[in-house]
Amino acid sequence: MSLSSDETILSTPLDVERIRQDFPILATHVNGKPLVYLDNAATSQTPKQVVQAIADYYNTSNSNVHRGVHRLSQVATDQYEMARKKVARFLGAPLVCEVIFTSGTTEGINLIAQTYGRQHVGKGDEILVTHMEHHSNIVPWQMLCEEKGATLKVVPVDEKGDIIFEEYEKLLSPRTKLVAAVHVSNALGTVNPVKQMIEAAHAMNIPVLLDGAQSTPHMPINIKDLDVDFFVCSGHKMYGPTGIGVLYGKGKYLEAMPPYKGGGDMILSVSFEKTVFNSLPYKFEAGTPHIEGTIALGATVDYLNAVGMVAIARHEQMLMNYGEEALQAVDGLRFIGQAREKAGVISFVMEHAHPHDIGQILDEHGVAIRAGHHCAQPIMKHFNVPATARASFAMYNTKEEIDALVNALHAVNKVFA
Amino acid sequence: MSDSRALYEQVILDHNKDPRNFKVLEDADHTIEGFNPLCGDHFTIYLNMDGETITEVAFHGAGCAISKSSASVMTTLLKGKTRKEAEHLFEKFHAMITSSPEVPVDEEGIGKLRVFSGVRDYPVRIKCATLAWHAVISGIEGKDNAITTE
Ligand SMILES: Cc1ncc(COP(=O)(O)O)c(C=O)c1O
């Protein structure tokens, strides 16, 4: 598959106008104003090529996978497995069978907590997370710690929004059974120094799980290069469909882990005396999977490869620099999170208006942002704010849209200041 | 067509900027916390009662303009009211802001609270407008637990 035109590699800078043609939803008007969609960290929009892949699946190959000798089942199975290969290559996974499809980041983390976690974490052990985690990388570990009598340890974050690396190193101990860290923070945009974090953990034989929900859409990912042990992400944050996600795990861990859910597909044979589990990756894919979502995720990866993740990262970095500069013109605006390296997100508060009210007024101007705690209440507390307003970028956003954001923020001040 | 000028009435903006009875009452008879997990609004409501009658209401905390001004306006209305009267007023208020924006506002007995009628066009803001009220009602009913709008 390719972009709308026949070119497969776009020259940089991105041809944003052409990319926008692939996203019909961007032509929406809100209150008579053109939609300015800056809530990509919550859910990104989906190109028509991916929507077409979903329609094609239902129109030409809808059938159950891994179960039939008939033609359609074979076609569906081939497409399903092809998507796994595409995703594996896209993420730089060493082996295709180490890629497991889930319903999303949240399920991926819960899967690891309930299998690897329950198997390895015992009384007095520790799980290490950072202060900037999404609730989905906090709560499953709290539940596990509660059950096992283990302790959740937290890597502190400084006033800029960077983890304090020396403190991280100090917290790694023989009791640490897993480091579970966000790659890119959805609340602050911080890009964590994950390579160094992984090296430090591996030096003590501690495996690392990365929450890649916000890194996957914004930068090239190479799991092999990172040498990360577990990596999870969500389709709907990387221009793909909802309800589909990826869990990568190193084979040596996945092999030793017990299954997560029991059912069809995850077994080789079942009798009432004994069940033999299937091999990887099927051991972790019980029941009829999200076939259409998986195939569409494969199409998403095709699209992203055609545009180029390096070009996307560069474009978004340009938007971020432009945005941080432009937003300084807004009276009483204060950035929350100014880490050394950031991706895709500008989080801020305003002296005279609560984020919820900012979001409301912006909506009236057609500008969609997120207002709230971003499912990351601990880091909100660290910055002593109940909530922030967050603009988050995608490949299809433009400088003009940031100008529209700034104008709308001036209008917020007109009402409240 | 939503025009937030209709939502952010002058009275609302005024109470947001300059909230009334915005203070901590150290030895209040009832102290109730109200959370709105969706947007992080968090207020504490303080309530003094003499038998059936509310003698003092104050609040403190942080929240959006709607939740803060609603709490503020509420404190100005409840002083001197009986438990029953307060409950009745909340029922009226709740009925108004959850009524259809298509029908005229039922003004009877609603008084100053009418300024919140714009909330009818923004269903997600109903929780903001009722947060402090829910807290006060659980307080006068003797339930001093934290409440949430979920
Ligand atoms: C950093 C991060 N982790 C995890 C999640 C959860 O993703 P999902 O809801 O797709 O499972 C999100 C989504 O907001 C996120 O931003």
Coordinates of C-alpha atoms and ligand atoms in Angstrom, one line a residue:
Chain A
M1 CA 0.0 0.0 0.0
S2 CA 1.1 3.6 -0.5
L3 CA -0.1 7.1 0.1
S4 CA -2.8 8.5 -2.1
S5 CA -0.4 9.2 -4.9
D6 CA 2.0 6.6 -6.1
E7 CA 5.0 7.9 -4.3
T8 CA 6.1 5.6 -1.4
I9 CA 8.7 7.8 0.2
L10 CA 7.8 11.4 0.7
S11 CA 10.6 13.9 0.7
T12 CA 11.0 15.9 3.9
P13 CA 9.5 18.2 5.0
L14 CA 6.3 16.3 5.0
D15 CA 3.7 17.2 2.4
V16 CA 1.2 17.9 5.0
E17 CA -1.5 19.1 2.7
R18 CA -1.4 15.8 0.8
I19 CA -1.4 13.8 4.0
R20 CA -4.5 15.7 5.2
Q21 CA -6.3 14.4 2.1
D22 CA -6.0 10.9 3.5
F23 CA -7.8 11.9 6.7
P24 CA -11.4 12.9 5.7
I25 CA -12.4 13.6 9.3
L26 CA -10.0 16.6 9.3
A27 CA -12.4 18.4 7.0
T28 CA -15.0 18.5 9.8
H29 CA -16.4 21.8 10.9
V30 CA -17.2 22.5 14.5
N31 CA -19.4 25.5 15.3
G32 CA -18.9 26.7 11.7
K33 CA -15.1 26.7 12.2
P34 CA -12.6 24.2 10.7
L35 CA -11.8 21.4 13.2
V36 CA -8.3 21.8 14.7
Y37 CA -7.6 18.4 16.1
L38 CA -5.0 18.6 18.8
D39 CA -6.1 15.7 21.0
N40 CA -3.9 13.1 19.3
A41 CA -2.4 11.7 22.5
A42 CA -5.9 10.6 23.5
T43 CA -6.7 9.1 20.1
S44 CA -5.2 9.9 16.7
Q45 CA -7.2 10.0 13.5
T46 CA -7.2 7.2 11.0
P47 CA -6.3 7.5 7.3
K48 CA -8.7 6.3 4.7
Q49 CA -6.3 3.6 3.5
V50 CA -6.7 1.9 6.9
V51 CA -10.5 2.4 6.9
Q52 CA -10.5 0.8 3.4
A53 CA -8.5 -2.2 4.8
I54 CA -11.3 -2.8 7.3
A55 CA -14.0 -2.6 4.6
D56 CA -11.9 -4.8 2.3
Y57 CA -11.6 -7.4 5.1
Y58 CA -15.4 -7.6 5.6
N59 CA -16.1 -7.4 1.9
T60 CA -13.6 -10.0 0.7
S61 CA -12.2 -12.2 3.5
N62 CA -14.3 -12.2 6.6
S63 CA -13.8 -15.5 8.3
N64 CA -12.4 -17.0 11.5
V65 CA -8.6 -17.5 11.6
H66 CA -6.6 -20.6 12.3
R67 CA -9.7 -22.7 12.2
G68 CA -10.8 -23.6 8.7
V69 CA -9.6 -25.4 5.7
H70 CA -11.9 -23.4 3.5
R71 CA -10.6 -20.6 1.3
L72 CA -11.8 -17.6 3.2
S73 CA -10.4 -18.8 6.5
Q74 CA -7.0 -19.3 4.8
V75 CA -7.2 -15.8 3.3
A76 CA -8.1 -14.3 6.7
T77 CA -5.4 -16.2 8.5
D78 CA -2.8 -15.2 5.9
Q79 CA -3.7 -11.5 6.3
Y80 CA -3.8 -11.8 10.1
E81 CA -0.3 -13.4 10.2
M82 CA 1.0 -10.9 7.6
A83 CA -0.1 -8.1 9.9
R84 CA 2.0 -9.7 12.7
K85 CA 5.0 -9.7 10.4
K86 CA 4.5 -6.1 9.4
V87 CA 4.1 -5.0 13.0
A88 CA 7.2 -7.0 14.1
R89 CA 9.3 -5.3 11.4
F90 CA 7.9 -1.9 12.2
L91 CA 8.8 -2.2 15.9
G92 CA 12.1 -3.9 15.2
A93 CA 11.1 -7.0 17.1
P94 CA 13.7 -9.7 16.9
L95 CA 11.2 -12.5 16.2
V96 CA 7.7 -12.4 14.7
C97 CA 6.4 -15.0 17.3
E98 CA 7.3 -12.5 20.1
V99 CA 4.6 -10.2 18.9
I100 CA 1.2 -10.8 20.6
F101 CA -2.0 -8.9 19.7
T102 CA -3.9 -7.5 22.6
S103 CA -6.8 -5.0 23.0
G104 CA -4.4 -2.2 23.8
T105 CA -1.7 -0.9 26.1
T106 CA -3.8 -1.5 29.2
E107 CA -4.4 -5.1 28.4
G108 CA -0.7 -5.6 27.6
I109 CA 0.4 -4.3 31.0
N110 CA -2.3 -6.3 32.8
L111 CA -1.2 -9.5 30.9
I112 CA 2.4 -9.1 32.1
A113 CA 1.3 -8.3 35.7
Q114 CA -1.0 -11.3 35.8
T115 CA 1.4 -13.8 34.2
Y116 CA 5.0 -12.8 34.6
G117 CA 4.2 -10.7 37.7
R118 CA 2.3 -13.4 39.6
Q119 CA 4.9 -15.9 38.7
H120 CA 8.0 -13.9 39.8
V121 CA 6.9 -11.3 42.4
G122 CA 6.7 -12.4 46.0
K123 CA 6.6 -11.1 49.5
G124 CA 9.1 -8.3 50.0
D125 CA 9.9 -7.9 46.3
E126 CA 9.6 -4.6 44.5
I127 CA 8.3 -3.2 41.2
L128 CA 9.8 0.0 40.0
V129 CA 7.7 2.6 38.1
T130 CA 8.3 6.4 37.5
H131 CA 6.3 9.2 39.0
M132 CA 4.9 10.1 35.5
E133 CA 3.1 6.8 34.7
H134 CA -0.3 6.6 33.2
H135 CA -2.8 4.9 35.6
S136 CA -2.6 1.8 33.4
N137 CA 1.0 1.4 34.4
I138 CA 0.3 2.0 38.1
V139 CA -2.9 0.2 39.1
P140 CA -2.1 -3.3 37.7
W141 CA 1.2 -3.2 39.8
Q142 CA -0.6 -2.0 42.9
M143 CA -3.1 -4.9 42.5
L144 CA -0.2 -7.3 42.1
C145 CA 1.8 -5.9 45.1
E146 CA -1.4 -6.0 47.2
E147 CA -1.9 -9.7 46.4
K148 CA 1.8 -10.7 46.9
G149 CA 2.9 -8.4 49.7
A150 CA 5.3 -6.7 47.4
T151 CA 6.1 -2.9 47.2
L152 CA 5.6 -0.4 44.4
K153 CA 8.6 1.9 44.3
V154 CA 8.6 5.2 42.4
V155 CA 11.4 6.9 40.5
P156 CA 11.2 10.6 41.4
V157 CA 10.8 13.3 38.7
D158 CA 12.4 16.8 38.9
E159 CA 10.7 20.2 38.4
K160 CA 11.3 20.1 34.7
G161 CA 9.6 16.7 34.2
D162 CA 12.7 14.5 33.8
I163 CA 13.3 11.4 36.0
I164 CA 16.2 11.8 38.4
F165 CA 18.5 9.2 37.0
E166 CA 20.8 8.9 40.1
E167 CA 17.7 8.1 42.1
Y168 CA 16.6 5.6 39.6
E169 CA 19.9 3.8 39.9
K170 CA 19.7 3.8 43.6
L171 CA 16.2 2.3 43.6
L172 CA 17.3 -0.7 41.5
S173 CA 18.0 -3.5 44.0
P174 CA 18.1 -7.2 44.2
R175 CA 14.5 -7.0 45.4
T176 CA 13.4 -5.3 42.1
K177 CA 11.6 -7.8 40.0
L178 CA 10.6 -5.5 37.1
V179 CA 11.0 -1.9 35.9
A180 CA 7.8 -0.7 34.3
A181 CA 8.3 2.7 32.8
V182 CA 6.6 5.0 30.3
H183 CA 8.7 5.7 27.2
V184 CA 7.0 9.0 26.4
S185 CA 4.7 10.6 29.0
N186 CA 1.2 11.4 27.8
A187 CA 0.9 14.1 30.4
L188 CA 4.2 16.0 30.0
G189 CA 5.6 14.8 26.7
T190 CA 8.9 13.8 28.4
V191 CA 10.9 11.3 26.4
N192 CA 12.6 9.1 29.1
P193 CA 16.2 8.0 28.7
V194 CA 15.0 4.5 28.2
K195 CA 18.2 3.1 26.7
Q196 CA 20.2 4.0 29.7
M197 CA 17.4 2.9 32.0
I198 CA 17.4 -0.5 30.4
E199 CA 21.2 -0.9 30.5
A200 CA 21.2 0.0 34.2
A201 CA 18.4 -2.5 35.0
H202 CA 20.0 -5.2 32.9
A203 CA 23.3 -4.8 34.7
M204 CA 21.4 -6.1 37.7
N205 CA 19.5 -8.7 35.7
I206 CA 16.2 -6.9 36.1
P207 CA 13.8 -7.0 33.1
V208 CA 12.2 -3.8 31.8
L209 CA 8.7 -3.2 30.5
L210 CA 8.2 0.0 28.4
D211 CA 4.8 1.6 28.0
G212 CA 5.1 2.7 24.3
A213 CA 1.6 4.0 23.9
Q214 CA 2.9 7.6 23.2
S215 CA 6.3 6.8 21.7
T216 CA 5.2 4.5 18.9
P217 CA 3.2 7.2 17.1
H218 CA 6.0 9.9 17.4
M219 CA 9.3 8.2 16.7
P220 CA 11.0 5.2 15.1
I221 CA 11.0 2.3 17.5
N222 CA 13.6 -0.4 17.5
I223 CA 13.0 -3.0 20.1
K224 CA 16.1 -5.0 19.3
D225 CA 18.3 -1.9 19.6
L226 CA 16.6 -0.9 22.9
D227 CA 17.1 -4.5 24.1
V228 CA 13.8 -4.0 26.0
D229 CA 12.2 -7.1 27.5
F230 CA 8.5 -6.1 27.2
F231 CA 7.0 -3.4 25.0
V232 CA 3.3 -2.4 24.8
C233 CA 1.4 0.0 22.6
S234 CA -2.1 0.8 21.3
G235 CA -3.4 1.0 17.7
H236 CA -5.7 3.9 18.2
K237 CA -2.8 6.2 19.3
M238 CA -0.8 5.4 16.2
Y239 CA -3.4 6.2 13.5
G240 CA -4.9 2.7 13.7
P241 CA -8.2 1.4 14.9
T242 CA -9.4 1.1 18.5
G243 CA -9.5 -2.2 20.3
I244 CA -6.2 -3.5 19.0
G245 CA -2.7 -3.3 20.6
V246 CA 0.6 -5.0 20.7
L247 CA 2.6 -6.7 23.4
Y248 CA 6.1 -7.6 22.5
G249 CA 8.0 -9.9 24.9
K250 CA 11.3 -11.6 24.7
G251 CA 10.8 -15.2 23.9
K252 CA 12.7 -16.5 26.9
Y253 CA 10.2 -14.7 29.2
L254 CA 7.1 -15.5 27.1
E255 CA 7.9 -19.2 26.9
A256 CA 8.2 -19.5 30.7
M257 CA 5.1 -17.4 31.4
P258 CA 1.8 -19.1 32.2
P259 CA -1.1 -18.3 29.8
Y260 CA -3.2 -15.2 30.6
K261 CA -6.6 -16.3 29.4
G262 CA -7.8 -19.8 28.6
G263 CA -9.9 -20.8 25.6
G264 CA -9.7 -21.7 22.0
D265 CA -6.6 -21.0 19.9
M266 CA -4.3 -21.0 22.9
I267 CA -4.2 -24.8 23.2
L268 CA -2.7 -27.7 21.2
S269 CA -4.9 -30.3 22.8
V270 CA -7.5 -30.4 25.5
S271 CA -8.8 -33.3 27.5
F272 CA -10.4 -33.2 30.9
E273 CA -7.2 -34.6 32.3
K274 CA -4.7 -32.4 30.7
T275 CA -4.4 -29.4 28.4
V276 CA -1.3 -28.7 26.3
F277 CA -0.8 -25.1 25.6
N278 CA 0.0 -23.8 22.1
S279 CA 3.3 -22.3 21.2
L280 CA 4.1 -18.6 20.9
P281 CA 2.4 -16.3 20.1
Y282 CA -0.9 -18.3 20.2
K283 CA -0.5 -19.2 23.9
F284 CA -1.5 -15.6 24.6
E285 CA -4.2 -15.1 22.1
A286 CA -7.2 -17.0 23.4
G287 CA -10.4 -16.9 21.5
T288 CA -11.3 -15.4 18.2
P289 CA -9.1 -12.3 18.0
H290 CA -9.8 -8.8 16.7
I291 CA -9.1 -9.9 13.2
E292 CA -10.3 -6.8 11.4
G293 CA -8.3 -4.6 13.8
T294 CA -5.2 -6.6 13.4
I295 CA -5.3 -6.5 9.6
A296 CA -6.0 -2.8 9.8
L297 CA -3.1 -2.3 12.1
G298 CA -0.9 -4.0 9.5
A299 CA -2.3 -1.4 7.0
T300 CA -1.5 1.4 9.5
V301 CA 2.1 0.3 9.6
D302 CA 2.2 0.3 5.8
Y303 CA 1.0 3.9 5.9
L304 CA 3.5 4.9 8.5
N305 CA 6.3 3.3 6.7
A306 CA 5.3 5.1 3.5
V307 CA 5.3 8.5 5.2
G308 CA 8.4 7.6 7.3
M309 CA 8.6 7.8 11.1
V310 CA 11.8 9.9 10.9
A311 CA 9.9 12.5 8.8
I312 CA 6.9 12.4 11.2
A313 CA 9.2 12.9 14.2
R314 CA 10.9 15.8 12.5
H315 CA 7.6 17.5 11.6
E316 CA 6.2 17.1 15.0
Q317 CA 9.4 18.5 16.6
M318 CA 9.0 21.5 14.4
L319 CA 5.4 21.9 15.5
M320 CA 6.4 21.6 19.1
N321 CA 9.1 24.2 18.9
Y322 CA 6.8 26.5 17.0
G323 CA 4.0 25.9 19.5
E324 CA 6.1 26.5 22.6
E325 CA 7.3 29.7 21.2
A326 CA 3.8 30.8 20.0
L327 CA 2.1 30.0 23.3
Q328 CA 4.4 32.3 25.2
A329 CA 2.4 35.2 23.7
V330 CA -0.6 34.1 25.8
D331 CA -1.0 36.0 29.1
G332 CA -0.7 33.9 32.2
L333 CA 0.1 30.7 30.5
R334 CA 2.5 28.3 32.2
F335 CA 4.0 25.1 30.7
I336 CA 3.8 22.0 32.8
G337 CA 6.7 19.8 31.8
Q338 CA 9.8 21.1 30.1
A339 CA 11.9 18.1 29.9
R340 CA 15.3 17.9 28.1
E341 CA 13.7 15.9 25.3
K342 CA 9.9 16.0 24.6
A343 CA 7.7 14.5 21.9
G344 CA 4.2 15.4 20.7
V345 CA 2.8 17.1 23.8
I346 CA 2.5 20.6 25.2
S347 CA 0.8 20.6 28.6
F348 CA -0.1 23.9 30.2
V349 CA -2.2 25.8 32.7
M350 CA -3.5 29.4 32.7
E351 CA -3.6 31.8 35.5
H352 CA -7.2 32.8 35.1
A353 CA -8.9 29.8 33.6
H354 CA -9.2 26.2 34.7
P355 CA -8.3 23.6 32.0
H356 CA -11.9 22.5 31.8
D357 CA -13.0 26.0 30.9
I358 CA -10.1 26.4 28.5
G359 CA -11.2 23.2 26.7
Q360 CA -14.8 24.5 26.5
I361 CA -13.9 27.8 25.0
L362 CA -11.5 26.2 22.6
D363 CA -14.1 23.8 21.4
E364 CA -16.3 26.7 20.5
H365 CA -13.4 27.8 18.2
G366 CA -13.2 24.3 16.7
V367 CA -10.0 23.5 18.6
A368 CA -10.0 20.1 20.2
I369 CA -7.6 19.6 23.1
R370 CA -7.7 17.5 26.3
A371 CA -8.4 19.0 29.7
G372 CA -7.9 17.0 32.8
H373 CA -5.5 14.9 34.7
H374 CA -4.7 12.6 31.7
C375 CA -5.0 9.5 33.8
A376 CA -1.8 10.5 35.5
Q377 CA -2.9 12.0 38.8
P378 CA 0.4 11.4 40.6
I379 CA 2.4 13.6 38.3
M380 CA -0.3 16.3 38.4
K381 CA 0.1 16.3 42.1
H382 CA 3.9 16.6 41.7
F383 CA 3.4 19.7 39.7
N384 CA 0.7 20.9 42.2
V385 CA -2.0 21.2 39.6
P386 CA -5.4 19.4 39.6
A387 CA -5.4 19.2 35.8
T388 CA -3.7 20.7 32.7
A389 CA -4.8 21.6 29.2
R390 CA -2.9 19.5 26.7
A391 CA -2.3 20.1 23.0
S392 CA -0.8 17.0 21.3
F393 CA 0.4 16.8 17.7
A394 CA 0.2 14.4 14.8
M395 CA 1.7 14.3 11.3
Y396 CA -1.3 16.1 9.9
N397 CA -1.1 19.2 12.1
T398 CA 0.1 22.5 10.8
K399 CA 1.6 25.8 12.1
E400 CA -1.7 27.5 11.1
E401 CA -3.5 25.2 13.5
I402 CA -1.2 26.2 16.3
D403 CA -2.0 29.8 15.4
A404 CA -5.7 29.0 15.7
L405 CA -5.0 27.5 19.1
V406 CA -3.2 30.6 20.2
N407 CA -6.0 32.9 19.0
A408 CA -8.5 30.8 20.9
L409 CA -6.4 31.0 24.0
H410 CA -6.5 34.8 23.7
A411 CA -10.3 34.4 23.6
V412 CA -10.1 32.4 26.8
N413 CA -8.3 35.3 28.5
K414 CA -11.0 37.7 27.2
V415 CA -13.6 35.7 29.1
F416 CA -11.8 35.0 32.3
A417 CA -8.9 37.4 32.8
Chain B
M1 CA -25.2 26.2 18.3
S2 CA -23.2 26.4 21.4
D3 CA -22.0 29.8 22.4
S4 CA -20.2 29.7 25.7
R5 CA -21.1 33.3 26.4
A6 CA -24.5 31.8 27.3
L7 CA -22.7 29.3 29.6
Y8 CA -20.3 31.8 31.2
E9 CA -22.9 34.3 32.5
Q10 CA -21.5 37.4 34.1
V11 CA -22.7 36.2 37.5
I12 CA -20.8 33.0 37.0
L13 CA -17.6 34.8 36.0
D14 CA -17.9 37.1 39.0
H15 CA -18.3 34.2 41.5
N16 CA -15.5 32.4 39.8
K17 CA -13.1 35.3 40.3
D18 CA -14.4 36.3 43.7
P19 CA -15.9 33.3 45.3
R20 CA -18.1 34.0 48.4
N21 CA -17.7 32.1 51.7
F22 CA -14.4 30.7 50.3
K23 CA -12.6 29.7 53.4
V24 CA -11.8 26.8 55.7
L25 CA -14.1 26.4 58.8
E26 CA -11.9 24.6 61.3
D27 CA -14.5 23.3 63.6
A28 CA -17.4 22.8 61.3
D29 CA -20.2 20.4 62.3
H30 CA -19.9 18.7 58.9
T31 CA -16.9 18.5 56.6
I32 CA -17.5 16.9 53.2
E33 CA -15.1 16.4 50.3
G34 CA -16.4 16.5 46.8
F35 CA -14.4 15.1 43.8
N36 CA -15.0 15.2 40.1
P37 CA -12.6 12.6 38.9
L38 CA -13.2 13.5 35.3
C39 CA -11.6 17.0 35.5
G40 CA -9.9 16.9 38.9
D41 CA -12.3 19.3 40.7
H42 CA -11.9 19.0 44.4
F43 CA -13.7 21.0 47.0
T44 CA -14.3 20.7 50.7
I45 CA -17.6 21.9 52.0
Y46 CA -18.0 23.1 55.6
L47 CA -21.4 23.1 57.2
N48 CA -22.7 24.2 60.6
M49 CA -26.2 23.3 61.7
D50 CA -28.5 24.3 64.5
G51 CA -31.0 21.5 64.7
E52 CA -32.8 21.5 61.3
T53 CA -31.3 24.8 60.2
I54 CA -28.2 25.6 58.3
T55 CA -26.3 28.3 60.1
E56 CA -23.2 28.5 58.1
V57 CA -21.8 27.1 54.8
A58 CA -18.3 27.6 53.4
F59 CA -16.1 25.9 50.9
H60 CA -12.5 25.6 49.8
G61 CA -10.6 23.9 47.1
A62 CA -10.1 24.1 43.3
G63 CA -12.2 23.5 40.3
C64 CA -13.4 24.9 37.0
A65 CA -15.5 28.1 36.7
I66 CA -18.8 26.2 36.7
S67 CA -18.1 24.1 39.8
K68 CA -16.5 26.9 41.7
S69 CA -19.2 29.5 41.0
S70 CA -21.9 27.0 41.6
A71 CA -20.4 26.2 45.0
S72 CA -20.1 29.9 45.7
V73 CA -23.7 30.8 44.7
M74 CA -24.9 27.8 46.7
T75 CA -23.2 29.1 49.9
T76 CA -25.0 32.4 49.6
L77 CA -28.4 30.7 49.3
L78 CA -28.3 28.1 51.9
K79 CA -27.6 30.1 55.1
G80 CA -30.7 30.1 57.2
K81 CA -32.4 27.4 55.2
T82 CA -33.8 24.2 56.8
R83 CA -32.6 20.8 55.8
K84 CA -35.9 20.3 53.9
E85 CA -35.7 23.7 52.1
A86 CA -32.1 23.0 51.0
E87 CA -33.1 19.6 49.6
H88 CA -36.0 21.1 47.8
L89 CA -33.8 23.8 46.3
F90 CA -31.4 21.3 45.0
E91 CA -34.2 19.2 43.5
K92 CA -35.3 22.3 41.6
F93 CA -31.8 23.2 40.5
H94 CA -31.1 19.7 39.4
A95 CA -34.4 19.5 37.5
M96 CA -33.5 22.8 35.7
I97 CA -30.0 21.9 34.6
T98 CA -31.0 18.5 33.4
S99 CA -34.0 19.7 31.5
S100 CA -34.0 19.9 27.8
P101 CA -32.5 23.1 26.3
E102 CA -35.5 23.1 24.0
V103 CA -38.0 23.9 26.7
P104 CA -38.2 27.3 28.6
V105 CA -36.5 27.3 32.0
D106 CA -38.9 26.6 34.8
E107 CA -38.2 29.8 36.8
E108 CA -40.5 29.1 39.7
G109 CA -38.5 29.1 43.0
I110 CA -35.2 28.9 41.2
G111 CA -34.2 32.6 41.8
K112 CA -30.5 33.3 41.3
L113 CA -29.7 29.8 40.2
R114 CA -31.2 30.6 36.9
V115 CA -27.7 31.8 35.8
F116 CA -26.7 28.2 35.5
S117 CA -29.4 27.4 32.9
G118 CA -26.7 27.5 30.2
V119 CA -25.4 24.2 31.5
R120 CA -28.4 22.5 29.9
D121 CA -26.5 22.9 26.6
Y122 CA -23.4 21.2 28.0
P123 CA -24.3 17.9 29.5
V124 CA -20.7 17.1 30.5
R125 CA -20.8 20.2 32.8
I126 CA -23.8 19.0 34.9
K127 CA -21.4 17.2 37.1
C128 CA -19.4 20.4 37.6
A129 CA -22.5 22.4 38.5
T130 CA -23.8 19.9 41.0
L131 CA -20.6 18.8 42.7
A132 CA -20.9 21.2 45.7
W133 CA -24.6 20.5 46.0
H134 CA -24.2 16.8 46.2
A135 CA -21.6 17.3 49.0
V136 CA -23.8 19.6 51.0
I137 CA -26.8 17.3 50.7
S138 CA -24.8 14.4 52.0
G139 CA -23.6 16.6 54.8
I140 CA -27.1 17.7 56.0
E141 CA -28.1 14.1 55.8
G142 CA -25.3 13.3 58.2
K143 CA -23.1 11.5 55.7
D144 CA -19.7 13.2 56.0
N145 CA -17.9 10.9 53.6
A146 CA -16.1 12.0 50.5
I147 CA -18.5 12.0 47.5
T148 CA -17.7 11.8 43.9
T149 CA -19.7 12.7 40.9
E150 CA -19.1 9.3 39.3
Ligands
LIG1 C1 1.3 6.7 28.2 C2 0.0 5.9 28.1 N1 0.0 4.6 28.6 C3 -1.1 3.9 28.5 C4 -2.3 4.4 28.0 C5 -3.5 3.5 27.9 O1 -3.8 3.1 26.6 P1 -5.1 2.4 26.2 O2 -6.2 3.1 26.8 O3 -5.1 2.4 24.7 O4 -5.0 1.0 26.8 C6 -2.3 5.7 27.5 C7 -3.5 6.2 26.9 O5 -3.9 7.3 27.3 C8 -1.1 6.4 27.5 O6 -1.1 7.7 27.1

